[in-house]
PDB file of C-alpha atoms in Angstrom:
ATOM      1  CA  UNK D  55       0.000   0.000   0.000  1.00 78.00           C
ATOM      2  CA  UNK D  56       1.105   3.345  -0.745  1.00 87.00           C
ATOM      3  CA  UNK D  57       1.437   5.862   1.737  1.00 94.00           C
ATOM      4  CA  UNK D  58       0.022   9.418   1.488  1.00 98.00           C
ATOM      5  CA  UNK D  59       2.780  12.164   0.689  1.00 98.00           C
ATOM      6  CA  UNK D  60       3.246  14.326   3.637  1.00 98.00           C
ATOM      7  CA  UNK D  61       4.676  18.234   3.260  1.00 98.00           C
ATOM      8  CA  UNK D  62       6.939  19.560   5.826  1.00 98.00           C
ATOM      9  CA  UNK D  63       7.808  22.817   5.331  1.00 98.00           C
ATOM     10  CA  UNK D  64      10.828  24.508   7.466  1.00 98.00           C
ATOM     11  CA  UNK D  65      10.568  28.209   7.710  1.00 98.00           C
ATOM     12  CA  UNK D  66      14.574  28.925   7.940  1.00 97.00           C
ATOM     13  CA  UNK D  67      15.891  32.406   9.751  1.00 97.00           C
ATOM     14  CA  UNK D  68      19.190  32.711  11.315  1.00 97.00           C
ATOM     15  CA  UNK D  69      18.977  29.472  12.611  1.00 97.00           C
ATOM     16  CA  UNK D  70      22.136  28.392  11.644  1.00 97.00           C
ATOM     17  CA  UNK D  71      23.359  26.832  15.172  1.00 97.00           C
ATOM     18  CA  UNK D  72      20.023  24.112  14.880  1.00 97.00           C
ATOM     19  CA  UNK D  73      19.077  24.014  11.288  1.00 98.00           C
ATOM     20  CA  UNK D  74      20.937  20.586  10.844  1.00 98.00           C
ATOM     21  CA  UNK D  75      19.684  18.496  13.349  1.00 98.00           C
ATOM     22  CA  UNK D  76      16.093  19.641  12.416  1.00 98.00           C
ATOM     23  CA  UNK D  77      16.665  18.604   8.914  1.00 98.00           C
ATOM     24  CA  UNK D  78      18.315  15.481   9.927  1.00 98.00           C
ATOM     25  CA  UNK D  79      15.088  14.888  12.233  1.00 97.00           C
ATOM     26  CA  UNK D  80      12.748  15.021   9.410  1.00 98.00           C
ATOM     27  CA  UNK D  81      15.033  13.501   6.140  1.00 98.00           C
ATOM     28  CA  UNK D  82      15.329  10.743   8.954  1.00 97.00           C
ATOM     29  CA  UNK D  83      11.828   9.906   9.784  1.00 98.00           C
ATOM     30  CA  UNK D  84      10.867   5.857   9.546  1.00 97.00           C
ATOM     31  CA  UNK D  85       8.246   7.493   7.144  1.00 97.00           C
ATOM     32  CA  UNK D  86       9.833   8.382   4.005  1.00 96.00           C
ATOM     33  CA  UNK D  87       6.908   9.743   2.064  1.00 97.00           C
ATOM     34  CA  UNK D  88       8.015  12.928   2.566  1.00 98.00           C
ATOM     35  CA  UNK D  89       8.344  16.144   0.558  1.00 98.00           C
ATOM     36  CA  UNK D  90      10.324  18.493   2.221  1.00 98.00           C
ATOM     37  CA  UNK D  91      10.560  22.273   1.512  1.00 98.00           C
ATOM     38  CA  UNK D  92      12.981  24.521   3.402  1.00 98.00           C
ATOM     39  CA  UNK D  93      12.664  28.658   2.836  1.00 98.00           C
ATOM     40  CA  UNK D  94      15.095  30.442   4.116  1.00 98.00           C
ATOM     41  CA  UNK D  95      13.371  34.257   4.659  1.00 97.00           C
ATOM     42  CA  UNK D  96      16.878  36.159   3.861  1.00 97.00           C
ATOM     43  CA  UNK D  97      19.414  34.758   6.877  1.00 97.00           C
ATOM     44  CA  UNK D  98      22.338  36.920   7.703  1.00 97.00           C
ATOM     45  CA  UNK D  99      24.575  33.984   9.089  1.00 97.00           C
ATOM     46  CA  UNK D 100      25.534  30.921   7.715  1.00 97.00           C
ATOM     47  CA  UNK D 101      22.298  28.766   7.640  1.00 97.00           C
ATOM     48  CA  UNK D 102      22.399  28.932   3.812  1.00 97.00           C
ATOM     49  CA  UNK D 103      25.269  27.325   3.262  1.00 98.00           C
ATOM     50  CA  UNK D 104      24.553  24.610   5.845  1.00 98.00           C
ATOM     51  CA  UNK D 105      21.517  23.751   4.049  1.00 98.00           C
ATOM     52  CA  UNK D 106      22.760  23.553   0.653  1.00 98.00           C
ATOM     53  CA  UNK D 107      25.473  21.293   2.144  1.00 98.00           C
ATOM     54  CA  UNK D 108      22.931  18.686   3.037  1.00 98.00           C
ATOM     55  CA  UNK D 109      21.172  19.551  -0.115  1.00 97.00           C
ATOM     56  CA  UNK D 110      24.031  17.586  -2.078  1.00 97.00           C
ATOM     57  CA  UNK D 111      23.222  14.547  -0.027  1.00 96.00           C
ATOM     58  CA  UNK D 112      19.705  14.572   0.216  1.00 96.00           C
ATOM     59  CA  UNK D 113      16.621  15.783  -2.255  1.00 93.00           C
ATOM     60  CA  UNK D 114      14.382  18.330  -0.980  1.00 98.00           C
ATOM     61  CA  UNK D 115      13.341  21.362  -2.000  1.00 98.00           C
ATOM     62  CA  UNK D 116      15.213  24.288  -1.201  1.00 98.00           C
ATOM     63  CA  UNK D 117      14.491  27.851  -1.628  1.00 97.00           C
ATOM     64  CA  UNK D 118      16.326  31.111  -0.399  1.00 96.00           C
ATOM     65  CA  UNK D 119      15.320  34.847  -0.813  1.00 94.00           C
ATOM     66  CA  UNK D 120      15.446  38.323   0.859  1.00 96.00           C
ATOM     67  CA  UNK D 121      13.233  38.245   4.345  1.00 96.00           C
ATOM     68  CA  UNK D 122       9.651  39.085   3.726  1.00 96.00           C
ATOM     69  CA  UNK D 123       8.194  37.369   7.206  1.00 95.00           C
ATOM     70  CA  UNK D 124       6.667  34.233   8.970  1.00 95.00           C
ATOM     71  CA  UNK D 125       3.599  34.286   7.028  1.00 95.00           C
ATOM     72  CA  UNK D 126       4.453  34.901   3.902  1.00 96.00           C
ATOM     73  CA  UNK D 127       7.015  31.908   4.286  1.00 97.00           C
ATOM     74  CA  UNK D 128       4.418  29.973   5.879  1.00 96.00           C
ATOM     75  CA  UNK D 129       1.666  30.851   2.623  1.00 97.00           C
ATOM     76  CA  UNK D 130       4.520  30.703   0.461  1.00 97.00           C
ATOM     77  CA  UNK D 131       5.559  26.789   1.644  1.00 97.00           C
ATOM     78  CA  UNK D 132       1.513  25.785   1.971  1.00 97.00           C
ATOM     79  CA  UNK D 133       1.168  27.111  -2.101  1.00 97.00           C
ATOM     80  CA  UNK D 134       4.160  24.012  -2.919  1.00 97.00           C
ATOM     81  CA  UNK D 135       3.383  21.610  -1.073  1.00 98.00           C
ATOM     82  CA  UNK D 136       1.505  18.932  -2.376  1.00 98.00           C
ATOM     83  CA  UNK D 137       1.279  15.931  -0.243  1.00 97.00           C
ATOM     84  CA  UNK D 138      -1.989  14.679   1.408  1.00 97.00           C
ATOM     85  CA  UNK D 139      -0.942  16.140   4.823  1.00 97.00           C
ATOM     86  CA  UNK D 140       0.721  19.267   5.805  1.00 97.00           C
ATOM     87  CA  UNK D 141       3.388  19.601   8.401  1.00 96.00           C
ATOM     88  CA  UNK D 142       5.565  22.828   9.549  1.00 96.00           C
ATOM     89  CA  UNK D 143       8.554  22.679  11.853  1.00 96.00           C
ATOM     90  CA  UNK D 144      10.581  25.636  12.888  1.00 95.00           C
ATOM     91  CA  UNK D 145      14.362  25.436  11.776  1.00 96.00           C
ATOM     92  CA  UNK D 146      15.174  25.160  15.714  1.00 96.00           C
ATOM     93  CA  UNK D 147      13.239  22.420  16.405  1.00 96.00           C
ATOM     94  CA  UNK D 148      13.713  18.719  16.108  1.00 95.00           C
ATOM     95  CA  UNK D 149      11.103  15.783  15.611  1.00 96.00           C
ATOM     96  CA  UNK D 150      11.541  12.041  16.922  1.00 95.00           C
ATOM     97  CA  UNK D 151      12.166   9.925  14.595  1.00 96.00           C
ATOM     98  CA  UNK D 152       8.489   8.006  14.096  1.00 96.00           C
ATOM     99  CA  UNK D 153       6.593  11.017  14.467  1.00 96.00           C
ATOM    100  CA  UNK D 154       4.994  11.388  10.819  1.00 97.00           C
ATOM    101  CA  UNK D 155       4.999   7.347  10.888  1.00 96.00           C
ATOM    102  CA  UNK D 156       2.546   7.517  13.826  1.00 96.00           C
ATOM    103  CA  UNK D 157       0.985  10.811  12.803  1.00 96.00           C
ATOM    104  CA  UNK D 158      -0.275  10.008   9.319  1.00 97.00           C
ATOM    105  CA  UNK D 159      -1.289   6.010  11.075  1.00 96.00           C
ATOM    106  CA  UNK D 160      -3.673   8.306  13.696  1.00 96.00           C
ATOM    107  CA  UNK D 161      -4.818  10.616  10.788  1.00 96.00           C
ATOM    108  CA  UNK D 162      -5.376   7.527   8.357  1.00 96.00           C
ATOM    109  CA  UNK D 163      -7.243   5.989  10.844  1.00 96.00           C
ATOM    110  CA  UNK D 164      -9.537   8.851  12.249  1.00 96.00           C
ATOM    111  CA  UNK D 165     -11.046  10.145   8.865  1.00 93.00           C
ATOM    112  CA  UNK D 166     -13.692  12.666  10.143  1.00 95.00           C
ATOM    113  CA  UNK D 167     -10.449  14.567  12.149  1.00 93.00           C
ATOM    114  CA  UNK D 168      -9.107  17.326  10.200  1.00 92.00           C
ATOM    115  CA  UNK D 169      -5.927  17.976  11.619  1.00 91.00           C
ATOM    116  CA  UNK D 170      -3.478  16.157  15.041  1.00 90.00           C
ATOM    117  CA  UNK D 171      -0.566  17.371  16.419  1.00 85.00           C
ATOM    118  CA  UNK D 172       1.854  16.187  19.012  1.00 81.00           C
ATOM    119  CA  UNK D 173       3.146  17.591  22.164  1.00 77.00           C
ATOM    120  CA  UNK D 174       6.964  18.235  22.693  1.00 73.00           C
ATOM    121  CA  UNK D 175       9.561  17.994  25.460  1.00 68.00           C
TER     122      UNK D 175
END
């Protein structure tokens, strides 16, 4: 059976001292029907460069521009995405490892709900 695509999208600002573990968190994930989309909103520090260096290794999509905001980003990621289900993580943040895996299960299996979310430690 295939799985639904899930969108994450990362909203990326200055974040440079956490923005690899929280992509590592999500390329990761024991769910792999993913499609990622990072935006960085115009960082002054070195964030862009530490994506693009785990852009060679992994496929997502990655996006960088002058800073226009949270929302915008936020609209701007929910206008690509594409999969079934719609995730956002901030670029300091991390996710366990089986969190979409048991996230899309619940969703799958609780049709009338529109959306879940988890808490966090």
């Amino acid at each position: 059976m295939i799985k639904p695509l899930v969108s994450i999208v990362v909203p990326s600002y200055n974040h440079s001292k956490f923005i690899k573990e929280t992509l590592l968190s999500i390329l990761n994930q024991t769910y792999k029907n993913i499609e990622l989309i990072v935006i960085d909103d115009g960082s002054k520090d070195n964030s862009i460069e530490i994506i693009s260096k785990i852009k060679k290794e992994y496929d997502f999509h990655f996006l960088k521009r002058e800073n226009r905001g949270l929302i915008y980003t936020l609209n701007e990621g929910l206008n690509l995405a594409n999969g079934k289900y719609f995730c956002v993580i901030a670029s300091d943040d991390i996710f366990e490892l089986n969190k979409i895996d048991i996230q899309v299960d619940f969703m799958e299996n609780n049709t009338k709900l529109a959306l879940s979310y988890s808490k966090m430690k």
